[in-house]
């Protein structure tokens, strides 16, 4: 059952990540003035993959706990907001 939950949560994370392929940063993002400590472009896929897998693991651990409802509600909210971030920021250029 744990593997099933993990695959469900990983699928939700994959859906959130898919918005990155629909709304690419492009020239608009490149022209923004960013701090010197902005990570290099090559770091983002590694970092986001790690974060999404860790998020799916965390949600799985919450799902098998004694009282998963509050934690899963918060997890659902954060993954929904995460999914909306890319279209709003990179698609609509709303900071």
Short mmCIF file of N, CA and C in Angstrom, two decimals:
data_model
loop_
_atom_site.label_atom_id
_atom_site.label_comp_id
_atom_site.label_asym_id
_atom_site.label_seq_id
_atom_site.Cartn_x
_atom_site.Cartn_y
_atom_site.Cartn_z
N UNK A 1 0.82 -1.20 0.00
CA UNK A 1 0.00 0.00 0.00
C UNK A 1 0.86 1.26 0.00
N UNK A 2 2.00 1.20 0.66
CA UNK A 2 2.88 2.36 0.72
C UNK A 2 3.37 2.74 -0.67
N UNK A 3 3.74 1.77 -1.49
CA UNK A 3 4.21 2.05 -2.85
C UNK A 3 3.10 2.70 -3.67
N UNK A 4 1.86 2.25 -3.47
CA UNK A 4 0.73 2.83 -4.18
C UNK A 4 0.59 4.31 -3.83
N UNK A 5 0.62 4.63 -2.54
CA UNK A 5 0.54 6.04 -2.12
C UNK A 5 1.68 6.85 -2.71
N UNK A 6 2.88 6.30 -2.65
CA UNK A 6 4.04 7.03 -3.18
C UNK A 6 3.83 7.33 -4.67
N UNK A 7 3.35 6.39 -5.44
CA UNK A 7 3.13 6.61 -6.87
C UNK A 7 2.05 7.66 -7.13
N UNK A 8 1.03 7.67 -6.29
CA UNK A 8 -0.01 8.70 -6.42
C UNK A 8 0.58 10.09 -6.16
N UNK A 9 1.33 10.23 -5.07
CA UNK A 9 1.90 11.53 -4.74
C UNK A 9 2.98 11.94 -5.73
N UNK A 10 3.75 10.98 -6.20
CA UNK A 10 4.77 11.28 -7.20
C UNK A 10 4.11 11.72 -8.51
N UNK A 11 2.96 11.15 -8.83
CA UNK A 11 2.21 11.57 -10.03
C UNK A 11 1.72 13.00 -9.89
N UNK A 12 1.27 13.36 -8.71
CA UNK A 12 0.84 14.75 -8.47
C UNK A 12 2.03 15.70 -8.62
N UNK A 13 3.18 15.28 -8.12
CA UNK A 13 4.39 16.09 -8.26
C UNK A 13 4.80 16.20 -9.73
N UNK A 14 4.65 15.12 -10.47
CA UNK A 14 4.99 15.13 -11.90
C UNK A 14 4.06 16.08 -12.66
N UNK A 15 2.81 16.11 -12.27
CA UNK A 15 1.87 17.04 -12.91
C UNK A 15 2.28 18.48 -12.62
N UNK A 16 2.68 18.74 -11.40
CA UNK A 16 3.16 20.09 -11.06
C UNK A 16 4.41 20.43 -11.85
N UNK A 17 5.31 19.47 -11.97
CA UNK A 17 6.56 19.70 -12.71
C UNK A 17 6.31 19.90 -14.20
N UNK A 18 5.26 19.28 -14.71
CA UNK A 18 4.96 19.39 -16.14
C UNK A 18 4.67 20.82 -16.57
N UNK A 19 4.20 21.63 -15.66
CA UNK A 19 3.94 23.03 -16.02
C UNK A 19 5.24 23.72 -16.43
N UNK A 20 6.37 23.21 -15.96
CA UNK A 20 7.65 23.78 -16.35
C UNK A 20 7.96 23.60 -17.82
N UNK A 21 7.43 22.54 -18.42
CA UNK A 21 7.65 22.34 -19.86
C UNK A 21 6.64 23.13 -20.69
N UNK A 22 5.54 23.53 -20.07
CA UNK A 22 4.54 24.32 -20.78
C UNK A 22 4.86 25.82 -20.76
N UNK A 23 5.49 26.26 -19.69
CA UNK A 23 5.81 27.67 -19.52
C UNK A 23 7.30 27.81 -19.26
N UNK A 24 8.08 27.87 -20.32
CA UNK A 24 9.53 27.95 -20.20
C UNK A 24 9.95 29.36 -19.79
N UNK A 25 11.07 29.49 -19.07
CA UNK A 25 11.52 30.80 -18.62
C UNK A 25 11.72 31.79 -19.78
N UNK A 26 12.47 31.43 -20.79
CA UNK A 26 12.64 32.25 -21.98
C UNK A 26 13.37 33.56 -21.76
N UNK A 27 13.34 34.40 -22.78
CA UNK A 27 14.08 35.68 -22.76
C UNK A 27 13.60 36.63 -21.66
N UNK A 28 12.30 36.58 -21.35
CA UNK A 28 11.78 37.46 -20.31
C UNK A 28 12.51 37.22 -18.99
N UNK A 29 12.61 35.95 -18.61
CA UNK A 29 13.27 35.61 -17.36
C UNK A 29 14.76 35.94 -17.42
N UNK A 30 15.38 35.66 -18.55
CA UNK A 30 16.81 35.93 -18.69
C UNK A 30 17.11 37.43 -18.54
N UNK A 31 16.17 38.28 -18.94
CA UNK A 31 16.40 39.73 -18.88
C UNK A 31 16.19 40.31 -17.48
N UNK A 32 15.62 39.53 -16.56
CA UNK A 32 15.40 40.03 -15.20
C UNK A 32 16.73 40.24 -14.48
N UNK A 33 16.78 41.26 -13.66
CA UNK A 33 17.96 41.47 -12.84
C UNK A 33 17.84 40.53 -11.63
N UNK A 34 18.78 39.59 -11.56
CA UNK A 34 18.76 38.57 -10.50
C UNK A 34 19.99 38.73 -9.62
N UNK A 35 19.91 38.27 -8.37
CA UNK A 35 21.07 38.38 -7.48
C UNK A 35 22.23 37.50 -7.96
N UNK A 36 23.42 37.85 -7.53
CA UNK A 36 24.62 37.09 -7.92
C UNK A 36 24.55 35.64 -7.47
N UNK A 37 23.82 35.36 -6.40
CA UNK A 37 23.76 34.01 -5.85
C UNK A 37 22.68 33.14 -6.49
N UNK A 38 22.07 33.61 -7.59
CA UNK A 38 21.08 32.79 -8.30
C UNK A 38 21.77 31.53 -8.80
N UNK A 39 21.20 30.36 -8.53
CA UNK A 39 21.83 29.12 -8.99
C UNK A 39 21.93 29.05 -10.51
N UNK A 40 22.89 28.31 -11.02
CA UNK A 40 22.99 28.16 -12.48
C UNK A 40 21.81 27.36 -13.03
N UNK A 41 21.50 27.56 -14.30
CA UNK A 41 20.35 26.89 -14.93
C UNK A 41 20.43 25.37 -14.80
N UNK A 42 21.62 24.82 -14.85
CA UNK A 42 21.78 23.37 -14.77
C UNK A 42 21.36 22.81 -13.41
N UNK A 43 21.35 23.64 -12.38
CA UNK A 43 21.01 23.17 -11.03
C UNK A 43 19.51 22.96 -10.84
N UNK A 44 18.69 23.69 -11.57
CA UNK A 44 17.25 23.65 -11.33
C UNK A 44 16.61 22.28 -11.54
N UNK A 45 16.91 21.57 -12.63
CA UNK A 45 16.30 20.24 -12.77
C UNK A 45 16.71 19.27 -11.66
N UNK A 46 17.94 19.36 -11.23
CA UNK A 46 18.43 18.49 -10.15
C UNK A 46 17.73 18.83 -8.84
N UNK A 47 17.67 20.11 -8.54
CA UNK A 47 17.07 20.56 -7.28
C UNK A 47 15.58 20.24 -7.25
N UNK A 48 14.85 20.56 -8.34
CA UNK A 48 13.41 20.34 -8.34
C UNK A 48 13.04 18.87 -8.34
N UNK A 49 13.83 18.05 -9.04
CA UNK A 49 13.57 16.61 -9.00
C UNK A 49 13.73 16.08 -7.58
N UNK A 50 14.79 16.50 -6.92
CA UNK A 50 15.03 16.09 -5.53
C UNK A 50 13.90 16.56 -4.62
N UNK A 51 13.47 17.80 -4.78
CA UNK A 51 12.39 18.34 -3.95
C UNK A 51 11.07 17.59 -4.18
N UNK A 52 10.75 17.31 -5.43
CA UNK A 52 9.50 16.61 -5.72
C UNK A 52 9.51 15.18 -5.20
N UNK A 53 10.61 14.48 -5.33
CA UNK A 53 10.69 13.11 -4.79
C UNK A 53 10.58 13.15 -3.27
N UNK A 54 11.29 14.09 -2.64
CA UNK A 54 11.21 14.22 -1.18
C UNK A 54 9.80 14.59 -0.74
N UNK A 55 9.13 15.43 -1.50
CA UNK A 55 7.75 15.81 -1.18
C UNK A 55 6.82 14.60 -1.28
N UNK A 56 7.00 13.77 -2.30
CA UNK A 56 6.18 12.57 -2.44
C UNK A 56 6.44 11.59 -1.31
N UNK A 57 7.69 11.47 -0.89
CA UNK A 57 8.02 10.60 0.24
C UNK A 57 7.36 11.12 1.52
N UNK A 58 7.45 12.43 1.72
CA UNK A 58 6.84 13.03 2.92
C UNK A 58 5.33 12.82 2.93
N UNK A 59 4.68 13.02 1.79
CA UNK A 59 3.23 12.83 1.71
C UNK A 59 2.86 11.37 1.97
N UNK A 60 3.68 10.46 1.48
CA UNK A 60 3.43 9.04 1.73
C UNK A 60 3.51 8.74 3.22
N UNK A 61 4.51 9.29 3.87
CA UNK A 61 4.65 9.05 5.31
C UNK A 61 3.48 9.63 6.08
N UNK A 62 2.98 10.78 5.63
CA UNK A 62 1.80 11.37 6.27
C UNK A 62 0.58 10.49 6.01
N UNK A 63 0.43 9.99 4.79
CA UNK A 63 -0.76 9.20 4.41
C UNK A 63 -0.88 7.92 5.24
N UNK A 64 0.24 7.35 5.64
CA UNK A 64 0.16 6.10 6.41
C UNK A 64 0.17 6.35 7.92
N UNK A 65 0.14 7.61 8.30
CA UNK A 65 0.12 7.94 9.73
C UNK A 65 -1.29 7.73 10.30
N UNK A 66 -1.42 7.85 11.62
CA UNK A 66 -2.70 7.62 12.30
C UNK A 66 -3.76 8.67 11.94
N UNK A 67 -3.35 9.92 11.74
CA UNK A 67 -4.29 11.00 11.43
C UNK A 67 -3.76 11.79 10.23
N UNK A 68 -3.94 11.28 9.02
CA UNK A 68 -3.33 11.91 7.85
C UNK A 68 -4.06 13.15 7.31
N UNK A 69 -5.29 13.35 7.70
CA UNK A 69 -6.11 14.40 7.08
C UNK A 69 -5.49 15.80 7.12
N UNK A 70 -5.06 16.31 8.29
CA UNK A 70 -4.52 17.67 8.29
C UNK A 70 -3.26 17.81 7.44
N UNK A 71 -2.37 16.85 7.55
CA UNK A 71 -1.13 16.91 6.78
C UNK A 71 -1.37 16.79 5.29
N UNK A 72 -2.27 15.91 4.89
CA UNK A 72 -2.55 15.76 3.46
C UNK A 72 -3.30 16.96 2.90
N UNK A 73 -4.10 17.61 3.72
CA UNK A 73 -4.77 18.84 3.28
C UNK A 73 -3.73 19.92 2.99
N UNK A 74 -2.77 20.06 3.89
CA UNK A 74 -1.71 21.05 3.68
C UNK A 74 -0.83 20.67 2.49
N UNK A 75 -0.53 19.38 2.35
CA UNK A 75 0.27 18.94 1.21
C UNK A 75 -0.46 19.23 -0.10
N UNK A 76 -1.75 18.97 -0.13
CA UNK A 76 -2.55 19.22 -1.33
C UNK A 76 -2.57 20.71 -1.67
N UNK A 77 -2.67 21.53 -0.67
CA UNK A 77 -2.65 22.97 -0.89
C UNK A 77 -1.31 23.40 -1.47
N UNK A 78 -0.21 22.90 -0.91
CA UNK A 78 1.10 23.34 -1.38
C UNK A 78 1.38 22.83 -2.79
N UNK A 79 0.94 21.62 -3.14
CA UNK A 79 1.20 21.12 -4.49
C UNK A 79 0.33 21.86 -5.50
N UNK A 80 -0.87 22.26 -5.10
CA UNK A 80 -1.73 23.05 -5.98
C UNK A 80 -1.11 24.42 -6.24
N UNK A 81 -0.64 25.08 -5.19
CA UNK A 81 0.02 26.38 -5.35
C UNK A 81 1.30 26.25 -6.15
N UNK A 82 2.04 25.18 -5.92
CA UNK A 82 3.26 24.93 -6.67
C UNK A 82 2.95 24.77 -8.15
N UNK A 83 1.86 24.07 -8.46
CA UNK A 83 1.46 23.87 -9.85
C UNK A 83 1.08 25.19 -10.51
N UNK A 84 0.45 26.08 -9.77
CA UNK A 84 0.03 27.38 -10.32
C UNK A 84 1.17 28.37 -10.45
N UNK A 85 2.24 28.18 -9.70
CA UNK A 85 3.33 29.15 -9.69
C UNK A 85 3.93 29.36 -11.08
N UNK A 86 4.24 28.30 -11.78
CA UNK A 86 4.92 28.42 -13.07
C UNK A 86 4.09 29.18 -14.10
N UNK A 87 2.80 28.85 -14.29
CA UNK A 87 2.01 29.63 -15.25
C UNK A 87 1.87 31.10 -14.87
N UNK A 88 1.75 31.35 -13.57
CA UNK A 88 1.60 32.74 -13.13
C UNK A 88 2.91 33.51 -13.32
N UNK A 89 4.02 32.94 -12.89
CA UNK A 89 5.30 33.64 -12.94
C UNK A 89 5.88 33.66 -14.35
N UNK A 90 6.04 32.49 -14.97
CA UNK A 90 6.68 32.43 -16.28
C UNK A 90 5.70 32.66 -17.42
N UNK A 91 4.44 32.24 -17.26
CA UNK A 91 3.46 32.43 -18.32
C UNK A 91 2.91 33.84 -18.36
N UNK A 92 2.40 34.32 -17.22
CA UNK A 92 1.79 35.65 -17.16
C UNK A 92 2.78 36.74 -16.78
N UNK A 93 4.00 36.37 -16.45
CA UNK A 93 5.05 37.32 -16.04
C UNK A 93 4.62 38.17 -14.85
N UNK A 94 3.93 37.51 -13.92
CA UNK A 94 3.47 38.18 -12.71
C UNK A 94 4.39 37.82 -11.55
N UNK A 95 5.08 38.79 -11.06
CA UNK A 95 5.96 38.55 -9.94
C UNK A 95 5.25 38.81 -8.65
#
